[in-house]
């Protein structure tokens, strides 16, 4: 059964007190949204404290390096992520692809490393505006899945979460329409079914991300193939994040 999930990607925002208050606020309402899994992705420097202070809250890391340890100055190893008690990791976010040049084969390594250490990868995919403009978004996103995800076994695949985040919708206030979101989510589920069978495709949560907020979450989450959201800006306030979590 597909889980309903609402995840907050805090990106490079907030200072310690703000981050701890936000995490506490989310923790306090966990019980009231029992059928929805909430995950927060705070900046890495705060993750360990947030995990210690908020039992029961799923905390993920926005980034990590796919090696055990070694001479990788400035990086956080996959085993360190696991070691602090994080449960999820983002892989393939468009900001990491565009700003930090993370390519398909590196993302594939990250997916493998996460799974090997028992972390759940939230694999982000999505097309930039120039691709949407020429109507090639389906083949573009399919290729992202083929390149970095479809080498997995069915058993591994079932552990993953997919997030469709059209790049033109991220931080722009320009959300995908319900038709655009559902068309892509349905296509993603179909490709997973073609690769792994219907049973697997019906286990995987596919989240929508890109200017999803308290006003539009309800209609997006009502789409047959949208199982929740990966929220950026609107996840930085407890009230809006919780309103989104209650939008199913
Ligand atoms: P916004 O919700 O701010 O558009 O960001 C979406 C996102 O990138 C989540 O990972």
GROMACS .gro file of C-alpha atoms and ligand atoms in nm:
model
  258
    1UNK     CA    1   0.000   0.000   0.000
    2UNK     CA    2   0.125   0.343  -0.093
    3UNK     CA    3   0.204   0.556   0.213
    4UNK     CA    4   0.081   0.914   0.235
    5UNK     CA    5   0.386   1.126   0.299
    6UNK     CA    6   0.447   1.496   0.353
    7UNK     CA    7   0.814   1.591   0.369
    8UNK     CA    8   0.968   1.928   0.441
    9UNK     CA    9   1.292   2.020   0.270
   10UNK     CA   10   1.422   2.313   0.472
   11UNK     CA   11   1.710   2.366   0.227
   12UNK     CA   12   1.979   2.611   0.354
   13UNK     CA   13   1.739   2.805   0.575
   14UNK     CA   14   1.695   2.875   0.948
   15UNK     CA   15   1.930   2.925   1.240
   16UNK     CA   16   1.951   2.681   1.531
   17UNK     CA   17   1.669   2.817   1.748
   18UNK     CA   18   1.434   2.850   1.451
   19UNK     CA   19   1.516   2.500   1.334
   20UNK     CA   20   1.465   2.346   1.679
   21UNK     CA   21   1.135   2.532   1.725
   22UNK     CA   22   1.010   2.418   1.387
   23UNK     CA   23   1.105   2.057   1.457
   24UNK     CA   24   0.933   2.074   1.798
   25UNK     CA   25   0.622   2.221   1.639
   26UNK     CA   26   0.607   1.942   1.382
   27UNK     CA   27   0.666   1.680   1.654
   28UNK     CA   28   0.378   1.814   1.862
   29UNK     CA   29   0.124   1.748   1.590
   30UNK     CA   30   0.254   1.406   1.484
   31UNK     CA   31  -0.028   1.231   1.668
   32UNK     CA   32  -0.297   1.436   1.491
   33UNK     CA   33  -0.184   1.327   1.144
   34UNK     CA   34  -0.147   0.958   1.217
   35UNK     CA   35  -0.220   0.828   0.868
   36UNK     CA   36   0.035   1.061   0.707
   37UNK     CA   37   0.407   1.008   0.747
   38UNK     CA   38   0.589   1.335   0.814
   39UNK     CA   39   0.958   1.372   0.735
   40UNK     CA   40   1.176   1.678   0.787
   41UNK     CA   41   1.503   1.747   0.609
   42UNK     CA   42   1.680   2.011   0.820
   43UNK     CA   43   2.023   2.157   0.745
   44UNK     CA   44   2.278   1.888   0.835
   45UNK     CA   45   2.434   2.086   1.122
   46UNK     CA   46   2.107   2.068   1.317
   47UNK     CA   47   2.002   1.715   1.228
   48UNK     CA   48   2.164   1.532   1.516
   49UNK     CA   49   2.014   1.759   1.785
   50UNK     CA   50   1.674   1.747   1.619
   51UNK     CA   51   1.681   1.368   1.620
   52UNK     CA   52   1.782   1.358   1.988
   53UNK     CA   53   1.513   1.605   2.091
   54UNK     CA   54   1.228   1.471   1.879
   55UNK     CA   55   1.169   1.100   1.928
   56UNK     CA   56   0.931   0.962   1.670
   57UNK     CA   57   0.994   1.231   1.410
   58UNK     CA   58   1.141   1.107   1.082
   59UNK     CA   59   1.448   1.314   1.007
   60UNK     CA   60   1.636   1.294   0.680
   61UNK     CA   61   1.948   1.455   0.540
   62UNK     CA   62   1.941   1.672   0.231
   63UNK     CA   63   2.282   1.553   0.118
   64UNK     CA   64   2.563   1.306   0.187
   65UNK     CA   65   2.866   1.157   0.017
   66UNK     CA   66   2.834   0.796  -0.100
   67UNK     CA   67   3.139   0.657   0.078
   68UNK     CA   68   3.201   0.508   0.423
   69UNK     CA   69   3.478   0.743   0.527
   70UNK     CA   70   3.798   0.896   0.405
   71UNK     CA   71   3.963   1.201   0.260
   72UNK     CA   72   3.658   1.392   0.138
   73UNK     CA   73   3.699   1.725   0.315
   74UNK     CA   74   3.372   1.890   0.400
   75UNK     CA   75   3.153   1.594   0.316
   76UNK     CA   76   2.922   1.384   0.536
   77UNK     CA   77   2.950   1.009   0.488
   78UNK     CA   78   2.653   0.784   0.436
   79UNK     CA   79   2.746   0.591   0.750
   80UNK     CA   80   2.751   0.914   0.953
   81UNK     CA   81   2.400   0.993   0.831
   82UNK     CA   82   2.285   0.652   0.947
   83UNK     CA   83   2.483   0.680   1.270
   84UNK     CA   84   2.295   0.989   1.396
   85UNK     CA   85   1.963   0.812   1.344
   86UNK     CA   86   1.845   0.976   1.022
   87UNK     CA   87   1.599   0.766   0.825
   88UNK     CA   88   1.580   0.926   0.480
   89UNK     CA   89   1.804   1.108   0.232
   90UNK     CA   90   1.726   1.328  -0.064
   91UNK     CA   91   1.893   1.219  -0.388
   92UNK     CA   92   1.879   1.401  -0.721
   93UNK     CA   93   1.725   1.727  -0.608
   94UNK     CA   94   1.740   1.969  -0.901
   95UNK     CA   95   1.945   2.216  -0.695
   96UNK     CA   96   2.213   1.950  -0.639
   97UNK     CA   97   2.201   1.855  -1.007
   98UNK     CA   98   2.222   2.214  -1.133
   99UNK     CA   99   2.438   2.397  -0.877
  100UNK     CA  100   2.664   2.112  -0.764
  101UNK     CA  101   2.681   1.926  -1.096
  102UNK     CA  102   2.563   1.593  -0.956
  103UNK     CA  103   2.522   1.373  -1.260
  104UNK     CA  104   2.325   1.053  -1.324
  105UNK     CA  105   2.604   0.811  -1.240
  106UNK     CA  106   2.686   0.992  -0.915
  107UNK     CA  107   2.317   0.989  -0.822
  108UNK     CA  108   2.307   0.618  -0.893
  109UNK     CA  109   2.598   0.572  -0.649
  110UNK     CA  110   2.413   0.777  -0.389
  111UNK     CA  111   2.096   0.568  -0.426
  112UNK     CA  112   2.300   0.248  -0.386
  113UNK     CA  113   2.494   0.378  -0.085
  114UNK     CA  114   2.175   0.493   0.088
  115UNK     CA  115   2.003   0.157   0.043
  116UNK     CA  116   2.313  -0.034   0.151
  117UNK     CA  117   2.306   0.156   0.481
  118UNK     CA  118   1.934   0.115   0.537
  119UNK     CA  119   1.844   0.472   0.449
  120UNK     CA  120   1.538   0.548   0.237
  121UNK     CA  121   1.625   0.750  -0.072
  122UNK     CA  122   1.374   1.013  -0.178
  123UNK     CA  123   1.470   1.025  -0.544
  124UNK     CA  124   1.388   1.359  -0.703
  125UNK     CA  125   1.324   1.397  -1.074
  126UNK     CA  126   1.172   1.669  -1.288
  127UNK     CA  127   1.218   1.867  -1.605
  128UNK     CA  128   1.343   2.224  -1.653
  129UNK     CA  129   1.123   2.481  -1.826
  130UNK     CA  130   1.289   2.451  -2.169
  131UNK     CA  131   1.201   2.081  -2.175
  132UNK     CA  132   0.838   2.146  -2.072
  133UNK     CA  133   0.814   2.413  -2.344
  134UNK     CA  134   0.890   2.160  -2.617
  135UNK     CA  135   0.666   1.892  -2.461
  136UNK     CA  136   0.943   1.639  -2.401
  137UNK     CA  137   0.901   1.623  -2.022
  138UNK     CA  138   0.786   1.260  -2.020
  139UNK     CA  139   1.091   1.121  -2.197
  140UNK     CA  140   1.321   1.352  -1.998
  141UNK     CA  141   1.192   1.232  -1.660
  142UNK     CA  142   1.180   0.870  -1.774
  143UNK     CA  143   1.549   0.893  -1.864
  144UNK     CA  144   1.631   1.031  -1.517
  145UNK     CA  145   1.467   0.723  -1.365
  146UNK     CA  146   1.641   0.486  -1.605
  147UNK     CA  147   1.980   0.646  -1.542
  148UNK     CA  148   1.980   0.648  -1.163
  149UNK     CA  149   1.704   0.423  -1.030
  150UNK     CA  150   1.600   0.142  -1.261
  151UNK     CA  151   1.917  -0.060  -1.204
  152UNK     CA  152   1.776  -0.150  -0.861
  153UNK     CA  153   1.621  -0.485  -0.782
  154UNK     CA  154   1.246  -0.490  -0.719
  155UNK     CA  155   1.312  -0.537  -0.349
  156UNK     CA  156   1.538  -0.231  -0.339
  157UNK     CA  157   1.302  -0.026  -0.553
  158UNK     CA  158   1.017  -0.088  -0.311
  159UNK     CA  159   1.215   0.088  -0.039
  160UNK     CA  160   1.244   0.410  -0.241
  161UNK     CA  161   1.023   0.716  -0.254
  162UNK     CA  162   1.001   0.916  -0.577
  163UNK     CA  163   0.945   1.292  -0.580
  164UNK     CA  164   0.840   1.465  -0.902
  165UNK     CA  165   0.959   1.823  -0.884
  166UNK     CA  166   0.930   2.019  -1.208
  167UNK     CA  167   1.221   2.262  -1.193
  168UNK     CA  168   1.008   2.552  -1.321
  169UNK     CA  169   0.776   2.510  -1.023
  170UNK     CA  170   1.042   2.510  -0.750
  171UNK     CA  171   1.042   2.831  -0.549
  172UNK     CA  172   0.860   3.017  -0.825
  173UNK     CA  173   0.504   3.019  -0.695
  174UNK     CA  174   0.408   2.855  -1.024
  175UNK     CA  175   0.266   2.517  -0.926
  176UNK     CA  176   0.200   2.242  -1.177
  177UNK     CA  177  -0.169   2.213  -1.253
  178UNK     CA  178  -0.345   1.904  -1.124
  179UNK     CA  179  -0.356   1.776  -1.483
  180UNK     CA  180   0.018   1.826  -1.530
  181UNK     CA  181   0.100   1.666  -1.195
  182UNK     CA  182  -0.131   1.368  -1.239
  183UNK     CA  183  -0.012   1.306  -1.597
  184UNK     CA  184   0.351   1.283  -1.483
  185UNK     CA  185   0.279   1.084  -1.167
  186UNK     CA  186   0.069   0.837  -1.363
  187UNK     CA  187   0.347   0.803  -1.621
  188UNK     CA  188   0.607   0.744  -1.348
  189UNK     CA  189   0.393   0.474  -1.191
  190UNK     CA  190   0.341   0.312  -1.532
  191UNK     CA  191   0.717   0.304  -1.601
  192UNK     CA  192   0.779   0.150  -1.259
  193UNK     CA  193   0.509  -0.110  -1.336
  194UNK     CA  194   0.668  -0.186  -1.675
  195UNK     CA  195   1.007  -0.233  -1.511
  196UNK     CA  196   0.910  -0.408  -1.189
  197UNK     CA  197   0.545  -0.512  -1.215
  198UNK     CA  198   0.222  -0.362  -1.090
  199UNK     CA  199   0.263  -0.489  -0.735
  200UNK     CA  200   0.585  -0.290  -0.690
  201UNK     CA  201   0.444   0.020  -0.857
  202UNK     CA  202   0.150   0.016  -0.616
  203UNK     CA  203   0.386   0.015  -0.316
  204UNK     CA  204   0.584   0.324  -0.410
  205UNK     CA  205   0.485   0.668  -0.291
  206UNK     CA  206   0.525   0.939  -0.553
  207UNK     CA  207   0.536   1.288  -0.404
  208UNK     CA  208   0.481   1.618  -0.579
  209UNK     CA  209   0.714   1.913  -0.514
  210UNK     CA  210   0.726   2.265  -0.652
  211UNK     CA  211   0.538   2.558  -0.492
  212UNK     CA  212   0.307   2.319  -0.313
  213UNK     CA  213   0.143   2.516  -0.031
  214UNK     CA  214  -0.147   2.526   0.212
  215UNK     CA  215  -0.386   2.649  -0.060
  216UNK     CA  216  -0.311   2.405  -0.341
  217UNK     CA  217  -0.212   2.088  -0.153
  218UNK     CA  218  -0.568   1.958  -0.127
  219UNK     CA  219  -0.632   1.948  -0.501
  220UNK     CA  220  -0.287   1.807  -0.575
  221UNK     CA  221  -0.317   1.532  -0.310
  222UNK     CA  222  -0.661   1.442  -0.445
  223UNK     CA  223  -0.497   1.320  -0.769
  224UNK     CA  224  -0.503   0.945  -0.800
  225UNK     CA  225  -0.127   0.907  -0.834
  226UNK     CA  226  -0.009   1.183  -0.601
  227UNK     CA  227   0.077   1.034  -0.261
  228UNK     CA  228   0.189   1.351  -0.090
  229UNK     CA  229   0.436   1.633  -0.121
  230UNK     CA  230   0.797   1.739  -0.088
  231UNK     CA  231   0.760   2.091   0.040
  232UNK     CA  232   1.019   2.370   0.036
  233UNK     CA  233   0.918   2.725   0.136
  234UNK     CA  234   0.584   2.626   0.289
  235UNK     CA  235   0.758   2.375   0.518
  236UNK     CA  236   0.939   2.651   0.707
  237UNK     CA  237   0.635   2.736   0.921
  238UNK     CA  238   0.467   2.482   1.142
  239UNK     CA  239   0.114   2.601   1.061
  240UNK     CA  240   0.143   2.581   0.685
  241UNK     CA  241   0.333   2.253   0.695
  242UNK     CA  242   0.065   2.096   0.914
  243UNK     CA  243  -0.217   2.235   0.699
  244UNK     CA  244  -0.049   2.064   0.405
  245UNK     CA  245  -0.014   1.739   0.603
  246UNK     CA  246  -0.387   1.755   0.675
  247UNK     CA  247  -0.480   1.819   0.312
  248UNK     CA  248  -0.551   1.457   0.213
  249LIG     P1  249   0.925   2.499  -0.299
  249LIG     O1  250   0.812   2.429  -0.226
  249LIG     O2  251   0.982   2.613  -0.222
  249LIG     O3  252   0.886   2.534  -0.439
  249LIG     O4  253   1.044   2.392  -0.308
  249LIG     C1  254   1.017   2.264  -0.351
  249LIG     C2  255   1.138   2.181  -0.333
  249LIG     O5  256   1.239   2.201  -0.397
  249LIG     C3  257   1.134   2.075  -0.231
  249LIG     O6  258   1.242   1.990  -0.241
   0.00000   0.00000   0.00000
